[in-house]
Amino acid sequence: MRAGVGGKSVLREDAGKGKGDQPALTERESMFQTTMEAAQVGIFVLQDRRFKYVNPYLTRLFGYSAEEMIEHMGPLDVVAPELHAFIDEQMQARLSGVSGHYYEISAIRKDGSAFPAMIYGAPASFDGRPASVGTLLDISAQKAAENRIRELADYDVLTGLPNRRLLRERSVLLLAAAERDKSEIAVIFLDLDHFKRVNDSLGHSVGDELLVEVARRLDTVVRRIDTVARLGGDEFIFAMPGFHTAAAAEVARRLIDVFARPFEVAGHELTITPSLGISIYPHDGQDLETLLKNADTAMYRAKEIGRNTFQFYATEMNTATLDRLLMESNLRRALAQGEFILQYQPLVNLRTGLVIGVEALIRWQHPELGTIMPDNFIHVAEETGLINPIGDWVLCEACRQAKAWCDEGLPALVVAVNVAPVQFRQPGFVEMVAGALAASGLEAGLLELELTERTVMHDADINLGTLSALHRMGVELSLDDFGTGYSSLAYLKRFPVGKLKIDRSFVNDLETDPDDWAIASTIVSMGRSLRMTVLAEGVETAEQLAQLRKMGCDMAQGYYFSRPTSAAGIAEILRQQPFVDR
Ligand code: C2E
Ligand code: MG
Ligand code: MG
């Protein structure tokens, strides 16, 4: 089409108007008009963002008449709304004389239906002013053929599930992503028990129908990012990114539950059970073939121990998961039954000797086991995602308590709350914090969130957004356990963090270990130069305190001042201030 356009349009305005009392067409013009009308491709001329000419093929394609389109409509009226910005850009480019490429769009007919089209536009001039000429091809048939080919190549014909080829293709991407994110992938091998008996007794077509039903049910258990593939026969594979041991065991259990109800196939009620084997990347293999082989081995062990069950490839995981699951359901119950409590540990300003804040520390009061410390359950809560509801509770409870102290007429205290990495990254975390403040009525400046370097550095750019949003709200931010992670100065400067907490491992041996002394004093001077407050954790002795003061450390926390204590205990301490040198 380009050849006919040149720099100048061959179409005169009257040529587009069709019938009427226009002057007779020259032979050359009528030849072009006949060509336009016979063309089996949509042709249009645009000026001022409106159609100046559309050929009959184009009007048929869209279901509008030429009268409706010419002068009254423009490209934006016939493409999907999400393409408007792009089409605008294209029209602008044509106006400034830039030739187009072929590009695909979703075109919209008069009846609202859509079809895929290929467009090519070229700059032209019309009545001495810039215009453009374009062609449009309906590529529905081509698209449908492409999709069908892809389907045949990638999907199992019987069940419509991805086949081995697509599984392999997706696993390349999954494995690369897991390697990058240092995350895990669970590969589950599911094989039906005694499926051959169905085929042998009821025939292959019943067997096939059963497989289709099984596939349909299995597909409902997984998330959209998981792949369920059929390897052929009665073997199904699940590739689940981001799945650690406990979560994989949970899914395996749900997959087995899928078979609890009988399947209705061709008038028969068929009961069938599965055996499952699980391998975990990177623990049990670095590539798909190894992971499949090991999941297969584990599946055979599941058959050996009586079928209708699952086994991990790594045997130690079979027992470890049990403990974990026990713990997980326990944790869930603990949250529901209100078995968590918070204790508070004073944060002391070393210049004034006054308690100016407290750190909220969670404890689990187990009905049988007594008090369980956070180091024993926070990691399970993190791995299972339970940290989100638990963390939400901590935040709300800490805010409520801080407001209660204010209302009691005690000096204003900042309450510092530990935030786990998963919790910080959950969508809506900022809103969650805002909600906790609003519900309690606590001033944002009295809430401090303690994050670790690892939390902040992971996906630093994304986190910067969350941190800035919190900072704008007026919430204080501090880096916990500082010195044990990356301690990257360059990054620190970018984040709106106001406080560094020197990890207690450096404070422990301050008097005896010159390295620890050097690290602590470096953190203090580094914090100063960045105008951050530096707090030393785990201060237990007067000697440690004296050293820290010499370094110019701003704040401290530790058993020397007070162990974590109840809210009432904190109120008592506040009444006895200052007590730094008591
Ligand atoms: P952390 O944030 O570094 O908290 C300070 C820990 O040091 C607390 O242990 C505290 O009791 C302890 N500690 C304070 N002063 C001294 C001292 O002078 N000597 C010694 N040896 N230890 C001292 P705790 O309460 O067992 O908490 C351990 C960790 O559990 C916390 O470390 C924090 O990372 C995590 N954690 C506690 N509560 C929560 C919570 O609500 N959410 C989350 N995500 N994590 C929490
Ligand atoms: Mg902390
Ligand atoms: Mg700490």
XYZ file of C-alpha atoms and ligand atoms in Angstrom:
630
model
C 0.000 0.000 0.000
C 2.913 2.272 0.638
C 3.837 2.621 -2.994
C 0.506 4.221 -3.860
C 0.787 6.762 -1.113
C 4.156 8.386 -1.626
C 4.332 11.618 0.280
C 1.035 12.860 -1.102
C -2.366 11.242 -1.035
C -3.832 10.273 -4.354
C -7.319 10.692 -2.979
C -9.122 13.941 -3.380
C -11.815 14.796 -0.914
C -14.638 14.405 -3.441
C -13.408 10.946 -4.315
C -14.432 9.772 -0.865
C -17.916 11.199 -0.921
C -19.329 8.641 -3.317
C -22.547 9.572 -5.106
C -23.935 13.077 -5.518
C -23.460 15.876 -7.950
C -19.712 15.974 -7.791
C -17.604 16.712 -10.843
C -16.808 13.750 -13.055
C -13.816 11.761 -11.983
C -10.822 11.689 -14.133
C -9.979 8.266 -15.496
C -7.012 8.054 -13.143
C -9.134 8.906 -10.125
C -11.826 6.442 -10.999
C -9.197 3.761 -11.405
C -7.992 4.432 -7.853
C -11.522 4.487 -6.518
C -12.305 1.120 -8.091
C -9.123 -0.245 -6.602
C -10.039 0.987 -3.117
C -13.487 -0.519 -3.379
C -12.257 -3.880 -4.591
C -9.411 -4.153 -2.056
C -9.725 -7.080 0.367
C -8.096 -5.069 3.112
C -9.433 -2.132 5.120
C -8.124 1.215 3.866
C -8.632 4.556 5.556
C -7.487 8.152 5.459
C -7.246 10.186 8.659
C -7.088 13.880 9.243
C -7.728 15.816 12.453
C -8.160 12.453 14.209
C -11.249 11.661 12.075
C -11.806 9.346 9.175
C -11.779 11.234 5.867
C -12.143 8.121 3.807
C -12.935 4.494 4.557
C -13.202 1.811 1.903
C -16.161 -0.627 1.747
C -14.091 -3.506 3.110
C -13.396 -1.511 6.275
C -17.046 -0.488 6.793
C -18.124 -4.112 6.373
C -15.531 -5.219 8.889
C -16.739 -2.777 11.527
C -20.456 -2.861 10.712
C -20.730 0.921 10.301
C -21.755 2.743 7.115
C -19.281 5.064 5.391
C -21.573 7.985 6.282
C -21.410 7.065 9.959
C -17.657 6.823 9.946
C -16.487 9.637 7.692
C -16.122 12.946 9.538
C -17.980 11.593 12.579
C -15.678 8.933 13.904
C -11.989 8.430 14.496
C -9.689 5.552 15.380
C -10.418 5.930 19.100
C -14.049 4.965 18.437
C -13.071 1.594 17.022
C -10.305 0.306 19.278
C -10.279 -1.076 22.811
C -10.060 1.707 25.446
C -6.746 0.462 26.847
C -5.174 1.229 23.462
C -6.265 4.864 23.308
C -3.008 6.290 24.606
C -1.021 4.165 22.190
C -3.202 5.092 19.186
C -2.951 8.761 20.106
C 0.806 8.431 20.090
C 0.700 6.746 16.693
C -1.522 9.461 15.183
C 0.840 12.095 16.528
C 3.806 10.292 14.968
C 2.104 10.075 11.558
C 1.322 13.809 11.730
C 4.967 14.597 12.249
C 5.813 12.529 9.199
C 7.072 9.340 10.880
C 6.133 6.106 9.085
C 4.441 3.471 11.177
C 5.243 -0.168 11.772
C 2.851 -3.018 11.612
C 1.168 -3.312 14.950
C -1.594 -5.440 16.367
C -4.645 -3.963 18.003
C -7.939 -5.124 19.413
C -10.556 -3.529 17.135
C -14.171 -3.027 18.257
C -17.122 -3.498 15.895
C -20.336 -1.468 15.982
C -22.014 -4.308 17.915
C -19.299 -4.128 20.571
C -17.545 -7.337 19.605
C -13.773 -7.293 19.289
C -11.408 -8.759 16.729
C -7.622 -8.728 16.374
C -6.359 -6.524 13.577
C -3.023 -5.609 12.078
C -2.543 -1.921 11.266
C -0.075 -0.124 9.112
C -0.132 3.684 8.884
C 1.864 6.109 6.759
C 1.987 9.899 6.728
C 0.246 11.605 3.806
C -1.139 14.962 2.960
C -4.718 15.759 2.151
C -5.963 19.119 0.919
C -2.519 20.512 1.578
C -2.588 19.546 5.248
C -0.987 16.604 7.087
C -3.018 13.421 7.117
C -2.313 9.721 7.191
C -3.292 6.684 5.205
C -3.631 3.317 6.797
C -4.523 -0.276 6.104
C -6.206 -2.683 8.456
C -6.197 -6.454 8.228
C -8.525 -8.728 10.189
C -6.188 -11.385 11.619
C -8.767 -13.419 13.588
C -8.246 -16.550 11.555
C -4.485 -16.337 11.853
C -4.701 -15.814 15.624
C -7.067 -18.735 16.066
C -4.719 -20.976 14.114
C -1.749 -19.828 16.175
C -3.597 -20.513 19.411
C -4.659 -23.935 18.248
C -1.100 -24.841 17.301
C 0.158 -23.665 20.665
C -2.556 -25.664 22.381
C -1.710 -28.822 20.523
C 1.986 -28.428 21.187
C 1.701 -27.527 24.874
C -1.400 -29.185 26.252
C -2.495 -32.703 26.904
C -5.309 -33.449 24.479
C -7.353 -35.527 26.911
C -7.395 -33.315 29.993
C -6.383 -29.949 28.567
C -3.655 -29.678 31.223
C -0.116 -28.571 30.297
C 1.964 -31.453 28.964
C 5.566 -32.374 29.678
C 6.847 -29.908 27.076
C 5.077 -26.919 28.619
C 6.029 -28.093 32.102
C 9.673 -28.157 31.056
C 9.382 -24.715 29.481
C 7.746 -23.181 32.540
C 10.130 -24.887 34.941
C 13.081 -23.169 33.258
C 11.541 -19.816 34.197
C 10.462 -20.997 37.653
C 13.900 -22.347 38.489
C 15.637 -19.192 37.313
C 13.318 -17.043 39.431
C 13.760 -19.295 42.482
C 17.517 -19.180 42.132
C 17.436 -15.413 41.957
C 15.058 -14.989 44.906
C 16.620 -17.813 46.920
C 13.151 -19.289 47.224
C 11.936 -22.852 47.134
C 9.798 -24.798 44.686
C 7.812 -27.875 45.572
C 7.492 -30.528 42.878
C 4.725 -33.009 43.624
C 4.390 -36.257 41.710
C 0.867 -37.668 41.944
C 0.030 -41.149 40.723
C -3.387 -42.793 40.991
C -3.495 -46.047 42.959
C -4.606 -49.098 40.964
C -5.754 -47.033 37.994
C -5.034 -49.981 35.731
C -7.920 -51.848 37.359
C -10.366 -49.193 36.137
C -9.087 -49.500 32.592
C -9.092 -53.289 32.718
C -12.561 -53.716 34.206
C -14.503 -50.813 32.705
C -12.604 -50.072 29.524
C -10.342 -47.290 28.377
C -13.017 -44.746 27.604
C -14.244 -44.859 31.220
C -10.624 -44.620 32.335
C -10.159 -41.567 30.135
C -13.253 -39.891 31.499
C -12.083 -40.544 35.034
C -8.758 -38.875 34.224
C -10.596 -35.823 32.895
C -12.634 -35.578 36.113
C -9.533 -36.053 38.262
C -7.711 -33.339 36.301
C -10.630 -30.964 36.777
C -10.662 -31.454 40.536
C -6.887 -31.241 40.921
C -6.841 -27.969 39.051
C -9.110 -26.380 41.682
C -6.623 -26.991 44.494
C -3.717 -25.013 43.086
C -3.018 -21.310 42.742
C -2.824 -19.620 39.376
C 0.953 -19.440 39.442
C 1.241 -23.181 39.957
C 1.529 -25.570 37.070
C -0.418 -28.826 37.022
C 0.743 -31.011 34.187
C -0.144 -34.489 32.997
C 2.833 -36.565 32.088
C 0.723 -39.234 30.441
C -1.069 -42.236 31.911
C -2.280 -41.540 35.422
C 0.663 -39.340 36.409
C 0.219 -35.690 37.321
C 2.899 -33.191 38.274
C 2.540 -30.029 40.327
C 5.217 -27.351 40.214
C 4.626 -24.827 42.963
C 6.931 -21.861 43.390
C 7.513 -20.348 46.822
C 6.556 -23.539 48.632
C 8.549 -24.642 51.646
C 8.120 -27.987 53.348
C 5.176 -27.210 55.592
C 3.159 -25.593 52.828
C 3.892 -28.451 50.438
C 2.651 -30.929 53.035
C -0.500 -28.868 53.428
C -1.173 -28.923 49.682
C -0.428 -32.631 49.483
C -3.038 -33.153 52.166
C -5.563 -31.101 50.199
C -4.768 -33.014 47.019
C -5.509 -36.253 48.833
C -8.772 -34.761 50.143
C -9.842 -34.168 46.550
C -10.250 -37.926 46.226
C -12.403 -38.308 49.324
C -15.634 -38.032 47.313
C -16.204 -40.690 44.637
C -16.067 -39.712 40.960
C -19.178 -40.126 38.846
C -18.154 -41.406 35.471
C -20.417 -42.946 32.821
C -22.989 -43.960 35.393
C -20.396 -45.496 37.707
C -19.386 -44.240 41.127
C -15.654 -44.706 41.184
C -13.517 -44.411 44.267
C -9.840 -43.961 43.686
C -6.906 -42.808 45.828
C -3.580 -41.145 44.980
C -0.006 -41.561 46.149
C 2.181 -38.478 46.194
C 5.905 -37.838 46.301
C 7.399 -34.424 46.978
C 10.801 -33.002 46.144
C 11.873 -29.500 47.035
C 14.137 -27.210 45.030
C 17.000 -26.596 45.747
C 17.276 -29.212 48.518
C 16.446 -32.248 46.372
C 17.680 -31.172 42.969
C 18.699 -28.217 40.859
C 16.900 -29.105 37.633
C 13.497 -30.408 36.641
C 14.668 -33.878 35.651
C 16.314 -34.530 39.032
C 13.375 -33.065 40.919
C 10.957 -35.249 38.951
C 13.061 -38.344 39.479
C 13.274 -37.737 43.221
C 9.585 -36.903 43.543
C 8.909 -40.164 41.695
C 11.095 -42.108 44.147
C 9.245 -40.496 47.049
C 5.912 -41.379 45.393
C 6.946 -45.045 45.327
C 7.714 -44.853 49.040
C 4.215 -43.472 49.589
C 2.855 -46.521 47.739
C 5.003 -48.812 49.857
C 3.754 -47.414 53.135
C 0.159 -48.066 52.147
C -0.922 -45.599 49.397
C -3.361 -42.701 49.701
C -0.613 -40.668 51.359
C 2.414 -38.512 50.595
C 6.139 -38.721 51.268
C 8.968 -36.244 50.964
C 12.063 -37.308 49.070
C 14.277 -36.156 51.931
C 13.221 -38.518 54.695
C 14.071 -36.116 57.516
C 11.411 -33.801 56.121
C 8.695 -36.360 56.764
C 9.176 -36.078 60.509
C 10.116 -32.403 60.517
C 6.859 -31.509 58.787
C 4.830 -33.230 61.414
C 6.355 -31.056 64.120
C 5.895 -28.029 61.960
C 2.276 -28.751 61.194
C 1.614 -29.321 64.841
C 3.232 -26.014 65.576
C 1.345 -24.246 62.813
C -2.080 -25.387 63.922
C -1.048 -24.579 67.472
C -0.079 -21.064 66.460
C -3.373 -20.577 64.689
C -5.211 -21.630 67.798
C -3.025 -19.415 69.963
C -4.011 -16.396 67.928
C -7.693 -17.284 68.010
C -7.633 -17.921 71.767
C -5.620 -14.853 72.687
C -2.597 -16.736 74.015
C -0.142 -14.047 72.880
C 0.864 -11.225 75.165
C 3.250 -8.315 74.831
C 5.996 -7.326 77.217
C 7.793 -4.020 77.020
C 11.435 -3.175 77.509
C 12.506 0.425 78.261
C 14.620 2.369 75.760
C 16.757 4.840 77.667
C 18.165 8.174 76.535
C 21.768 8.139 77.766
C 22.089 11.902 78.057
C 19.027 12.484 80.219
C 18.694 9.046 81.785
C 15.006 9.086 80.923
C 12.987 6.269 79.461
C 11.742 7.731 76.203
C 10.393 4.600 74.618
C 9.736 0.889 74.944
C 10.156 -2.060 72.634
C 7.160 -4.360 72.413
C 8.207 -8.031 72.566
C 5.780 -10.863 72.006
C 5.421 -13.922 74.232
C 3.249 -16.980 73.799
C 1.562 -18.209 76.937
C 0.997 -21.821 76.068
C -1.613 -23.505 78.292
C 0.612 -26.571 78.862
C 4.136 -25.496 78.000
C 4.148 -22.141 79.760
C 5.754 -19.042 78.277
C 7.345 -19.574 74.851
C 9.857 -16.953 73.659
C 9.603 -15.433 70.164
C 12.828 -17.005 68.880
C 11.052 -20.366 69.163
C 7.995 -19.569 67.082
C 8.498 -16.419 64.993
C 10.330 -18.356 62.238
C 7.474 -20.857 61.887
C 5.009 -17.990 61.820
C 7.098 -16.399 59.062
C 7.347 -19.548 56.988
C 3.650 -20.265 57.187
C 2.501 -16.717 56.590
C 0.868 -16.630 60.026
C 3.208 -13.780 60.868
C 0.816 -11.432 59.088
C -2.176 -11.850 61.395
C 0.133 -12.203 64.417
C 2.074 -9.084 63.438
C -1.157 -7.179 62.886
C -2.254 -8.119 66.364
C 1.079 -6.977 67.853
C 0.838 -3.652 66.081
C -2.724 -2.955 67.216
C -2.076 -4.081 70.767
C 1.148 -2.040 71.072
C -0.599 1.095 69.765
C -3.512 0.555 72.094
C -1.188 0.181 75.089
C 0.897 3.231 74.174
C -2.261 5.328 73.954
C -3.444 3.931 77.303
C -0.188 5.088 78.960
C -0.722 8.571 77.491
C -4.274 8.583 78.784
C -2.992 7.625 82.245
C -1.065 10.889 82.217
C 2.366 9.238 81.980
C 5.142 10.923 79.958
C 4.739 10.219 76.224
C 6.573 7.057 75.171
C 7.532 5.856 71.726
C 6.499 2.251 71.277
C 8.799 0.231 69.003
C 7.281 -2.753 67.206
C 9.283 -5.474 65.420
C 8.196 -6.081 61.855
C 9.071 -9.343 60.116
C 10.202 -9.237 56.474
C 7.120 -11.069 55.136
C 4.867 -8.773 57.091
C 6.584 -5.670 55.790
C 6.248 -6.886 52.218
C 2.597 -7.904 52.412
C 0.383 -5.735 50.233
C -1.465 -3.135 52.241
C 1.087 -2.998 55.058
C 1.080 0.812 55.085
C -2.720 0.867 55.333
C -2.530 -1.700 58.093
C -0.229 0.590 60.103
C -2.486 3.578 59.438
C -5.437 1.471 60.599
C -3.719 0.509 63.859
C -2.941 4.172 64.558
C -6.461 5.290 63.736
C -8.086 2.558 65.811
C -5.987 3.383 68.878
C -5.890 7.141 68.433
C -2.107 7.035 68.927
C -0.094 9.843 67.359
C 2.002 8.495 64.438
C 5.183 10.009 65.895
C 4.838 7.728 68.930
C 5.073 4.581 66.847
C 8.409 3.191 65.706
C 8.803 0.207 63.423
C 11.883 -1.966 63.803
C 13.065 -3.507 60.577
C 16.161 -5.550 59.919
C 18.685 -4.700 57.244
C 17.699 -7.845 55.395
C 14.086 -6.695 55.239
C 15.039 -3.331 53.885
C 17.698 -4.430 51.413
C 15.644 -7.154 49.782
C 14.107 -5.421 46.742
C 15.457 -2.130 48.015
C 13.611 -0.063 45.430
C 10.186 -1.448 46.222
C 10.829 -1.109 49.934
C 11.887 2.470 49.540
C 8.325 3.252 48.483
C 6.833 1.576 51.553
C 9.386 3.192 53.854
C 8.744 6.630 52.389
C 4.990 6.217 52.763
C 5.429 5.279 56.435
C 7.843 8.141 56.939
C 5.367 10.603 55.423
C 2.744 9.358 57.853
C 5.118 10.407 60.640
C 5.998 6.894 61.805
C 9.598 6.434 63.036
C 11.752 3.744 61.440
C 14.717 1.950 62.946
C 17.133 -0.734 61.806
C 17.245 -3.620 64.262
C 20.187 -5.973 64.860
C 22.392 -3.550 62.975
C 25.814 -4.855 62.051
C 24.716 -8.430 61.374
C 23.436 -7.815 57.836
C 24.660 -5.793 54.923
C 25.342 -2.512 56.760
C 25.555 -0.770 53.420
C 26.226 2.895 53.919
C 25.261 3.793 50.392
C 21.819 2.313 50.907
C 21.351 3.676 54.375
C 21.519 7.188 53.044
C 18.622 6.506 50.694
C 16.239 5.271 53.356
C 14.274 7.491 55.719
C 15.487 5.499 58.722
C 16.079 7.511 61.883
C 17.675 5.001 64.223
C 20.254 2.211 64.239
C 20.129 -0.475 66.903
C 23.565 -2.036 67.454
C 23.080 -5.780 67.696
C 23.572 -7.121 71.192
C 26.264 -9.547 70.030
C 28.642 -6.569 69.683
C 27.643 -5.126 73.048
C 28.139 -8.443 74.855
C 31.925 -8.492 74.720
C 32.514 -4.786 74.455
C 34.996 -4.770 77.315
C 36.973 -7.823 76.263
C 36.823 -8.013 72.463
C 38.578 -5.152 70.659
C 36.865 -6.091 67.381
C 33.439 -5.709 68.914
C 34.500 -2.434 70.426
C 35.681 -1.222 67.031
C 32.445 -2.304 65.332
C 30.242 -0.666 67.941
C 32.139 2.596 67.889
C 32.184 2.620 64.082
C 28.415 2.198 64.011
C 28.078 5.048 66.499
C 30.177 7.444 64.441
C 28.618 6.300 61.184
C 25.154 6.893 62.628
C 26.200 10.328 63.808
C 27.517 11.373 60.422
C 24.213 10.278 58.895
C 22.391 12.171 61.646
C 20.754 9.030 62.962
C 20.104 8.071 66.560
C 22.177 5.080 67.662
C 20.868 2.688 70.304
C 22.844 -0.165 71.850
C 20.902 -3.366 72.540
C 21.593 -5.872 75.282
C 23.380 -3.645 77.794
C 23.845 -5.741 80.908
C 26.634 -4.119 82.887
C 27.654 -0.687 84.137
C 30.976 -1.161 82.329
C 29.276 -1.697 78.959
C 27.174 1.388 79.570
C 30.269 3.457 80.403
C 31.993 2.331 77.184
C 28.948 3.181 75.089
C 28.675 6.590 76.659
C 32.329 7.220 75.866
C 31.640 6.397 72.215
C 28.823 8.904 72.187
C 26.017 6.378 71.823
C 22.616 8.093 72.166
C 20.402 5.396 73.629
C 20.510 1.973 75.198
C 18.330 -0.964 76.090
C 19.106 -4.029 78.159
C 18.804 -5.979 81.362
C 20.978 -3.379 83.085
C 18.024 -1.025 82.961
C 15.161 -3.478 82.939
C 14.102 -6.832 81.577
C 11.062 -6.830 79.336
C 8.100 -6.375 81.661
C 4.330 -5.980 81.712
C 2.535 -2.753 80.832
C 1.921 -2.156 84.547
C 5.630 -2.675 85.196
C 6.465 0.031 82.661
C 4.055 2.474 84.314
C 5.843 1.791 87.613
C 9.279 2.426 86.045
C 8.091 5.708 84.546
C 7.085 6.929 87.954
C 10.658 6.324 89.266
C 12.586 8.139 86.544
C 15.341 8.950 85.916
C 16.999 5.690 86.852
C 19.904 5.382 84.471
C 22.513 5.627 87.206
C 20.575 4.079 90.028
P 15.085 -8.024 69.066
O 14.146 -7.196 68.317
O 16.528 -7.794 68.818
O 14.710 -7.836 70.583
C 15.623 -7.743 71.587
C 15.810 -9.069 72.267
O 16.900 -8.972 73.154
C 14.619 -9.469 73.125
O 14.517 -10.883 73.111
C 15.053 -9.010 74.493
O 14.410 -9.668 75.559
C 16.502 -9.330 74.440
N 17.277 -8.548 75.369
C 17.048 -7.288 75.775
N 17.989 -6.869 76.626
C 18.858 -7.890 76.784
C 20.050 -8.067 77.526
O 20.512 -7.204 78.248
N 20.690 -9.263 77.405
C 20.212 -10.250 76.605
N 20.877 -11.382 76.544
N 19.096 -10.113 75.883
C 18.418 -8.946 75.963
P 13.179 -11.625 72.873
O 12.057 -10.926 73.556
O 13.401 -13.052 73.159
O 12.959 -11.432 71.323
C 13.808 -12.014 70.412
C 13.533 -11.558 69.021
O 12.256 -11.971 68.586
C 13.504 -10.057 68.894
O 14.818 -9.576 68.777
C 12.721 -9.879 67.640
O 13.538 -10.023 66.520
C 11.754 -11.027 67.688
N 10.443 -10.530 68.126
C 10.010 -10.259 69.365
N 8.744 -9.807 69.341
C 8.371 -9.786 68.045
C 7.164 -9.399 67.349
O 6.187 -8.946 67.932
N 7.175 -9.530 66.003
C 8.261 -9.978 65.321
N 8.181 -10.070 64.003
N 9.389 -10.342 65.935
C 9.448 -10.243 67.278
Mg 13.712 -5.412 67.949
Mg 17.528 -6.449 68.046
